[in-house]
Amino acid sequence: MKTRVVLLLVLIAALGARADDAAKAIALGKSARAEGVPQAAISALEQAASQKDAPAAAVVELARCLIESDREREAIDWLTKTPHRDEAEVAFWRAQALAQKGDYAAALADYNRAVKDDFPLRQEAELGRARMLEALGREAQALAIYRAAPADSPWRDSAALAAATLQLRAGDIKGANAELARVKGGGRETKSVRQYLPAQADLASCDDGG
C-alpha cells in the first residue's frame, strides 16, 4: 500500500506543469481512489478541471475525489460552475454530494435531471431519486420507483428491500412479503434485512390480530 502511494506521489510530481493534461489527471484520480488516497489527486485534477476546454470527465473525477475526501461542498461548487453542469453524469454526482450534505430536495432535482438521459449510472440515479423521495416523505412515489427496478438491475435487491420496508411501515404485510420473495441474495446487509423484515411482518400481523 505504502509503495503504491509513493508511486502516486511520484506521478503527481511528474505531471507538474502538465497537470492540465486531463487524461493523465483523470487516470491519477482513478488510481488514487483505488488506493484509498483520493486527496492525493485533487491538486492535479483541480488544475485540469480549471482549463477552458476541460472535459466533463475531469470535473467528475475531481468531484469524486473530493466526495471521497469528505469535501462534498467543494465538489458541489465544481459541479455547479462547470459548463457541463446539465450533463447527466455531472448532475448525478452533484446529487450524490448534495444527498450526503442532507440537501434532499436539491439532490432530488439533480437525480431527476440525470434520469432523463441514458447513461451508465442511470439505474443508480433512479435508486437515488427514490431514496430522496423517501427522505422527503413522498413514500408512495419512492415505492413506485423501487418496485419498477428491472430484474437484471444490480440494485434490484436493494430496491426490493427498500420497497418491503416501506410496505411494512404502511401495514401492507402481504406486499412486504412479496417484495422479500424477489430478493435473490446479496451481502451481509442484505441478509440482515431479509432476516429482520419477516420478523417485523410477523409482529405486525400479531398487532393486527392475525
PDB file of C-alpha atoms in Angstrom:
ATOM      1  CA  MET A   1       0.000   0.000   0.000  1.00  0.00           C
ATOM      2  CA  LYS A   2       2.716   2.460   1.029  1.00  0.00           C
ATOM      3  CA  THR A   3       4.712   1.680  -2.123  1.00  0.00           C
ATOM      4  CA  ARG A   4       1.699   2.421  -4.300  1.00  0.00           C
ATOM      5  CA  VAL A   5       1.041   5.698  -2.517  1.00  0.00           C
ATOM      6  CA  VAL A   6       4.662   6.713  -3.103  1.00  0.00           C
ATOM      7  CA  LEU A   7       4.261   5.883  -6.789  1.00  0.00           C
ATOM      8  CA  LEU A   8       1.141   8.045  -6.914  1.00  0.00           C
ATOM      9  CA  LEU A   9       3.045  10.944  -5.406  1.00  0.00           C
ATOM     10  CA  VAL A  10       5.823  10.437  -7.973  1.00  0.00           C
ATOM     11  CA  LEU A  11       3.217  10.538 -10.725  1.00  0.00           C
ATOM     12  CA  ILE A  12       1.805  13.775  -9.324  1.00  0.00           C
ATOM     13  CA  ALA A  13       5.273  15.304  -9.392  1.00  0.00           C
ATOM     14  CA  ALA A  14       5.786  14.061 -12.944  1.00  0.00           C
ATOM     15  CA  LEU A  15       2.574  15.743 -14.039  1.00  0.00           C
ATOM     16  CA  GLY A  16       3.873  19.051 -12.653  1.00  0.00           C
ATOM     17  CA  ALA A  17       3.283  21.819 -15.133  1.00  0.00           C
ATOM     18  CA  ARG A  18       1.420  19.369 -17.332  1.00  0.00           C
ATOM     19  CA  ALA A  19      -1.382  18.948 -14.834  1.00  0.00           C
ATOM     20  CA  ASP A  20      -3.680  20.444 -17.455  1.00  0.00           C
ATOM     21  CA  ASP A  21      -3.401  17.125 -19.309  1.00  0.00           C
ATOM     22  CA  ALA A  22      -6.900  15.919 -18.458  1.00  0.00           C
ATOM     23  CA  ALA A  23      -6.336  12.286 -19.414  1.00  0.00           C
ATOM     24  CA  LYS A  24      -3.340  11.962 -17.086  1.00  0.00           C
ATOM     25  CA  ALA A  25      -5.128  13.762 -14.256  1.00  0.00           C
ATOM     26  CA  ILE A  26      -8.190  11.546 -14.631  1.00  0.00           C
ATOM     27  CA  ALA A  27      -6.019   8.413 -14.586  1.00  0.00           C
ATOM     28  CA  LEU A  28      -4.298   9.735 -11.482  1.00  0.00           C
ATOM     29  CA  GLY A  29      -7.651  10.329  -9.793  1.00  0.00           C
ATOM     30  CA  LYS A  30      -8.854   6.811 -10.503  1.00  0.00           C
ATOM     31  CA  SER A  31      -5.619   5.320  -9.193  1.00  0.00           C
ATOM     32  CA  ALA A  32      -5.731   7.483  -6.083  1.00  0.00           C
ATOM     33  CA  ARG A  33      -9.303   6.447  -5.316  1.00  0.00           C
ATOM     34  CA  ALA A  34      -8.481   2.788  -5.895  1.00  0.00           C
ATOM     35  CA  GLU A  35      -5.651   3.057  -3.379  1.00  0.00           C
ATOM     36  CA  GLY A  36      -7.813   4.857  -0.828  1.00  0.00           C
ATOM     37  CA  VAL A  37      -5.955   8.192  -1.062  1.00  0.00           C
ATOM     38  CA  PRO A  38      -8.288  10.323  -3.237  1.00  0.00           C
ATOM     39  CA  GLN A  39      -6.881  13.528  -1.739  1.00  0.00           C
ATOM     40  CA  ALA A  40      -3.538  12.815  -3.450  1.00  0.00           C
ATOM     41  CA  ALA A  41      -5.013  13.609  -6.867  1.00  0.00           C
ATOM     42  CA  ILE A  42      -7.097  16.668  -6.024  1.00  0.00           C
ATOM     43  CA  SER A  43      -4.497  19.319  -6.858  1.00  0.00           C
ATOM     44  CA  ALA A  44      -3.731  17.880 -10.299  1.00  0.00           C
ATOM     45  CA  LEU A  45      -7.423  17.424 -11.057  1.00  0.00           C
ATOM     46  CA  GLU A  46      -8.223  20.985  -9.987  1.00  0.00           C
ATOM     47  CA  GLN A  47      -5.670  22.279 -12.458  1.00  0.00           C
ATOM     48  CA  ALA A  48      -7.059  20.052 -15.214  1.00  0.00           C
ATOM     49  CA  ALA A  49     -10.681  20.972 -14.439  1.00  0.00           C
ATOM     50  CA  SER A  50      -9.790  24.684 -14.467  1.00  0.00           C
ATOM     51  CA  GLN A  51      -8.787  24.617 -18.128  1.00  0.00           C
ATOM     52  CA  LYS A  52     -11.162  26.344 -20.521  1.00  0.00           C
ATOM     53  CA  ASP A  53     -11.778  23.182 -22.542  1.00  0.00           C
ATOM     54  CA  ALA A  54     -11.753  20.748 -19.616  1.00  0.00           C
ATOM     55  CA  PRO A  55     -13.868  17.669 -20.379  1.00  0.00           C
ATOM     56  CA  ALA A  56     -16.751  16.713 -18.127  1.00  0.00           C
ATOM     57  CA  ALA A  57     -14.831  13.587 -17.117  1.00  0.00           C
ATOM     58  CA  ALA A  58     -12.126  15.698 -15.453  1.00  0.00           C
ATOM     59  CA  VAL A  59     -14.676  17.601 -13.384  1.00  0.00           C
ATOM     60  CA  VAL A  60     -16.465  14.379 -12.454  1.00  0.00           C
ATOM     61  CA  GLU A  61     -13.240  12.697 -11.367  1.00  0.00           C
ATOM     62  CA  LEU A  62     -12.299  15.746  -9.298  1.00  0.00           C
ATOM     63  CA  ALA A  63     -15.734  15.684  -7.673  1.00  0.00           C
ATOM     64  CA  ARG A  64     -15.447  12.002  -6.864  1.00  0.00           C
ATOM     65  CA  CYS A  65     -12.064  12.520  -5.219  1.00  0.00           C
ATOM     66  CA  LEU A  66     -13.450  15.459  -3.239  1.00  0.00           C
ATOM     67  CA  ILE A  67     -16.518  13.490  -2.138  1.00  0.00           C
ATOM     68  CA  GLU A  68     -14.373  10.565  -1.004  1.00  0.00           C
ATOM     69  CA  SER A  69     -12.228  13.058   0.906  1.00  0.00           C
ATOM     70  CA  ASP A  70     -15.313  14.358   2.775  1.00  0.00           C
ATOM     71  CA  ARG A  71     -15.193  17.650   0.873  1.00  0.00           C
ATOM     72  CA  GLU A  72     -18.690  17.490  -0.595  1.00  0.00           C
ATOM     73  CA  ARG A  73     -19.273  21.251  -0.631  1.00  0.00           C
ATOM     74  CA  GLU A  74     -16.254  21.804  -2.856  1.00  0.00           C
ATOM     75  CA  ALA A  75     -17.439  19.024  -5.135  1.00  0.00           C
ATOM     76  CA  ILE A  76     -20.843  20.689  -5.439  1.00  0.00           C
ATOM     77  CA  ASP A  77     -19.206  24.005  -6.314  1.00  0.00           C
ATOM     78  CA  TRP A  78     -17.100  22.457  -9.097  1.00  0.00           C
ATOM     79  CA  LEU A  79     -20.058  20.511 -10.488  1.00  0.00           C
ATOM     80  CA  THR A  80     -22.212  23.637 -10.474  1.00  0.00           C
ATOM     81  CA  LYS A  81     -19.833  26.092 -12.105  1.00  0.00           C
ATOM     82  CA  THR A  82     -18.712  23.777 -14.914  1.00  0.00           C
ATOM     83  CA  PRO A  83     -20.176  24.367 -18.402  1.00  0.00           C
ATOM     84  CA  HIS A  84     -21.099  20.662 -18.272  1.00  0.00           C
ATOM     85  CA  ARG A  85     -23.382  21.245 -15.267  1.00  0.00           C
ATOM     86  CA  ASP A  86     -26.501  19.902 -17.005  1.00  0.00           C
ATOM     87  CA  GLU A  87     -24.954  16.679 -18.307  1.00  0.00           C
ATOM     88  CA  ALA A  88     -26.370  13.520 -16.760  1.00  0.00           C
ATOM     89  CA  GLU A  89     -23.208  12.246 -15.075  1.00  0.00           C
ATOM     90  CA  VAL A  90     -22.361  15.669 -13.678  1.00  0.00           C
ATOM     91  CA  ALA A  91     -25.908  16.030 -12.333  1.00  0.00           C
ATOM     92  CA  PHE A  92     -25.677  12.536 -10.816  1.00  0.00           C
ATOM     93  CA  TRP A  93     -22.502  13.232  -8.857  1.00  0.00           C
ATOM     94  CA  ARG A  94     -23.785  16.632  -7.748  1.00  0.00           C
ATOM     95  CA  ALA A  95     -26.888  14.840  -6.468  1.00  0.00           C
ATOM     96  CA  GLN A  96     -24.699  12.361  -4.610  1.00  0.00           C
ATOM     97  CA  ALA A  97     -22.797  15.173  -2.913  1.00  0.00           C
ATOM     98  CA  LEU A  98     -25.980  17.094  -2.104  1.00  0.00           C
ATOM     99  CA  ALA A  99     -27.554  13.981  -0.603  1.00  0.00           C
ATOM    100  CA  GLN A 100     -24.530  13.469   1.628  1.00  0.00           C
ATOM    101  CA  LYS A 101     -24.890  17.080   2.811  1.00  0.00           C
ATOM    102  CA  GLY A 102     -28.552  16.433   3.641  1.00  0.00           C
ATOM    103  CA  ASP A 103     -29.972  18.715   0.935  1.00  0.00           C
ATOM    104  CA  TYR A 104     -32.516  16.161  -0.239  1.00  0.00           C
ATOM    105  CA  ALA A 105     -34.703  18.494  -2.309  1.00  0.00           C
ATOM    106  CA  ALA A 106     -31.751  19.775  -4.349  1.00  0.00           C
ATOM    107  CA  ALA A 107     -30.405  16.246  -4.715  1.00  0.00           C
ATOM    108  CA  LEU A 108     -33.791  15.066  -5.996  1.00  0.00           C
ATOM    109  CA  ALA A 109     -33.803  17.807  -8.625  1.00  0.00           C
ATOM    110  CA  ASP A 110     -30.422  16.630  -9.909  1.00  0.00           C
ATOM    111  CA  TYR A 111     -31.385  12.956  -9.860  1.00  0.00           C
ATOM    112  CA  ASN A 112     -34.498  13.902 -11.850  1.00  0.00           C
ATOM    113  CA  ARG A 113     -32.258  15.680 -14.344  1.00  0.00           C
ATOM    114  CA  ALA A 114     -29.895  12.718 -14.576  1.00  0.00           C
ATOM    115  CA  VAL A 115     -32.525  10.034 -15.237  1.00  0.00           C
ATOM    116  CA  LYS A 116     -33.743  11.862 -18.328  1.00  0.00           C
ATOM    117  CA  ASP A 117     -30.686  10.602 -20.219  1.00  0.00           C
ATOM    118  CA  ASP A 118     -29.461   7.107 -20.940  1.00  0.00           C
ATOM    119  CA  PHE A 119     -26.035   6.919 -19.302  1.00  0.00           C
ATOM    120  CA  PRO A 120     -24.128   4.207 -17.384  1.00  0.00           C
ATOM    121  CA  LEU A 121     -25.314   5.322 -13.945  1.00  0.00           C
ATOM    122  CA  ARG A 122     -28.974   5.781 -14.837  1.00  0.00           C
ATOM    123  CA  GLN A 123     -30.208   2.915 -12.638  1.00  0.00           C
ATOM    124  CA  GLU A 124     -28.183   4.240  -9.707  1.00  0.00           C
ATOM    125  CA  ALA A 125     -29.744   7.652 -10.355  1.00  0.00           C
ATOM    126  CA  GLU A 126     -33.221   6.094 -10.233  1.00  0.00           C
ATOM    127  CA  LEU A 127     -32.405   4.486  -6.898  1.00  0.00           C
ATOM    128  CA  GLY A 128     -31.028   7.784  -5.587  1.00  0.00           C
ATOM    129  CA  ARG A 129     -34.187   9.506  -6.754  1.00  0.00           C
ATOM    130  CA  ALA A 130     -36.296   7.043  -4.793  1.00  0.00           C
ATOM    131  CA  ARG A 131     -34.126   7.490  -1.692  1.00  0.00           C
ATOM    132  CA  MET A 132     -34.601  11.253  -1.837  1.00  0.00           C
ATOM    133  CA  LEU A 133     -38.366  10.955  -2.309  1.00  0.00           C
ATOM    134  CA  GLU A 134     -38.481   8.672   0.722  1.00  0.00           C
ATOM    135  CA  ALA A 135     -36.372  11.099   2.764  1.00  0.00           C
ATOM    136  CA  LEU A 136     -38.774  13.893   1.810  1.00  0.00           C
ATOM    137  CA  GLY A 137     -41.772  11.879   2.976  1.00  0.00           C
ATOM    138  CA  ARG A 138     -43.052  11.113  -0.533  1.00  0.00           C
ATOM    139  CA  GLU A 139     -43.148   7.401   0.145  1.00  0.00           C
ATOM    140  CA  ALA A 140     -45.754   6.392  -2.438  1.00  0.00           C
ATOM    141  CA  GLN A 141     -43.602   7.828  -5.238  1.00  0.00           C
ATOM    142  CA  ALA A 142     -40.486   6.219  -3.794  1.00  0.00           C
ATOM    143  CA  LEU A 143     -42.247   2.857  -3.593  1.00  0.00           C
ATOM    144  CA  ALA A 144     -43.292   3.043  -7.252  1.00  0.00           C
ATOM    145  CA  ILE A 145     -39.643   3.527  -8.280  1.00  0.00           C
ATOM    146  CA  TYR A 146     -38.364   0.746  -6.034  1.00  0.00           C
ATOM    147  CA  ARG A 147     -40.931  -1.688  -7.413  1.00  0.00           C
ATOM    148  CA  ALA A 148     -40.104  -0.755 -11.009  1.00  0.00           C
ATOM    149  CA  ALA A 149     -36.416  -1.704 -10.683  1.00  0.00           C
ATOM    150  CA  PRO A 150     -35.546  -4.096 -13.552  1.00  0.00           C
ATOM    151  CA  ALA A 151     -34.960  -7.713 -12.597  1.00  0.00           C
ATOM    152  CA  ASP A 152     -31.432  -7.579 -14.039  1.00  0.00           C
ATOM    153  CA  SER A 153     -30.507  -4.398 -12.181  1.00  0.00           C
ATOM    154  CA  PRO A 154     -27.565  -4.710  -9.774  1.00  0.00           C
ATOM    155  CA  TRP A 155     -29.710  -2.655  -7.403  1.00  0.00           C
ATOM    156  CA  ARG A 156     -32.767  -4.918  -7.626  1.00  0.00           C
ATOM    157  CA  ASP A 157     -32.226  -6.446  -4.183  1.00  0.00           C
ATOM    158  CA  SER A 158     -31.672  -3.064  -2.552  1.00  0.00           C
ATOM    159  CA  ALA A 159     -34.796  -1.709  -4.236  1.00  0.00           C
ATOM    160  CA  ALA A 160     -36.875  -4.724  -3.195  1.00  0.00           C
ATOM    161  CA  LEU A 161     -35.714  -4.444   0.410  1.00  0.00           C
ATOM    162  CA  ALA A 162     -36.484  -0.723   0.444  1.00  0.00           C
ATOM    163  CA  ALA A 163     -39.925  -1.419  -1.028  1.00  0.00           C
ATOM    164  CA  ALA A 164     -40.582  -4.112   1.573  1.00  0.00           C
ATOM    165  CA  THR A 165     -39.611  -1.718   4.356  1.00  0.00           C
ATOM    166  CA  LEU A 166     -41.987   0.958   3.074  1.00  0.00           C
ATOM    167  CA  GLN A 167     -44.843  -1.504   2.651  1.00  0.00           C
ATOM    168  CA  LEU A 168     -44.299  -2.905   6.111  1.00  0.00           C
ATOM    169  CA  ARG A 169     -44.321   0.624   7.503  1.00  0.00           C
ATOM    170  CA  ALA A 170     -47.653   1.175   5.773  1.00  0.00           C
ATOM    171  CA  GLY A 171     -49.048  -2.053   7.228  1.00  0.00           C
ATOM    172  CA  ASP A 172     -49.029  -3.919   3.905  1.00  0.00           C
ATOM    173  CA  ILE A 173     -47.689  -7.263   5.159  1.00  0.00           C
ATOM    174  CA  LYS A 174     -48.609  -9.143   2.002  1.00  0.00           C
ATOM    175  CA  GLY A 175     -46.880  -6.583  -0.190  1.00  0.00           C
ATOM    176  CA  ALA A 176     -43.777  -6.589   2.025  1.00  0.00           C
ATOM    177  CA  ASN A 177     -43.503 -10.368   1.834  1.00  0.00           C
ATOM    178  CA  ALA A 178     -43.971 -10.270  -1.923  1.00  0.00           C
ATOM    179  CA  GLU A 179     -41.027  -7.895  -2.247  1.00  0.00           C
ATOM    180  CA  LEU A 180     -38.924 -10.041   0.071  1.00  0.00           C
ATOM    181  CA  ALA A 181     -39.604 -13.003  -2.186  1.00  0.00           C
ATOM    182  CA  ARG A 182     -37.917 -11.109  -5.041  1.00  0.00           C
ATOM    183  CA  VAL A 183     -34.642 -10.747  -3.147  1.00  0.00           C
ATOM    184  CA  LYS A 184     -32.186 -13.293  -4.514  1.00  0.00           C
ATOM    185  CA  GLY A 185     -29.171 -12.732  -2.291  1.00  0.00           C
ATOM    186  CA  GLY A 186     -26.538 -10.150  -1.542  1.00  0.00           C
ATOM    187  CA  GLY A 187     -24.042  -9.139   1.103  1.00  0.00           C
ATOM    188  CA  ARG A 188     -24.201  -9.034   4.871  1.00  0.00           C
ATOM    189  CA  GLU A 189     -26.539  -6.033   4.977  1.00  0.00           C
ATOM    190  CA  THR A 190     -28.990  -7.622   2.546  1.00  0.00           C
ATOM    191  CA  LYS A 191     -29.056 -10.882   4.515  1.00  0.00           C
ATOM    192  CA  SER A 192     -29.518  -8.991   7.774  1.00  0.00           C
ATOM    193  CA  VAL A 193     -32.506  -7.060   6.448  1.00  0.00           C
ATOM    194  CA  ARG A 194     -34.005 -10.220   4.964  1.00  0.00           C
ATOM    195  CA  GLN A 195     -33.906 -11.820   8.403  1.00  0.00           C
ATOM    196  CA  TYR A 196     -35.263  -8.735  10.160  1.00  0.00           C
ATOM    197  CA  LEU A 197     -38.225  -7.912   7.935  1.00  0.00           C
ATOM    198  CA  PRO A 198     -40.073 -11.245   8.162  1.00  0.00           C
ATOM    199  CA  ALA A 199     -39.905 -10.993  11.957  1.00  0.00           C
ATOM    200  CA  GLN A 200     -41.321  -7.490  11.780  1.00  0.00           C
ATOM    201  CA  ALA A 201     -44.041  -8.715   9.451  1.00  0.00           C
ATOM    202  CA  ASP A 202     -44.990 -11.414  11.966  1.00  0.00           C
ATOM    203  CA  LEU A 203     -45.145  -8.818  14.752  1.00  0.00           C
ATOM    204  CA  ALA A 204     -47.306  -6.538  12.631  1.00  0.00           C
ATOM    205  CA  SER A 205     -49.638  -9.456  11.915  1.00  0.00           C
ATOM    206  CA  CYS A 206     -49.956 -10.098  15.655  1.00  0.00           C
ATOM    207  CA  ASP A 207     -50.703  -6.435  16.277  1.00  0.00           C
ATOM    208  CA  ASP A 208     -53.479  -6.633  13.716  1.00  0.00           C
ATOM    209  CA  GLY A 209     -54.899  -9.639  15.499  1.00  0.00           C
ATOM    210  CA  GLY A 210     -53.798 -12.031  12.780  1.00  0.00           C
TER     211      GLY A 210
END
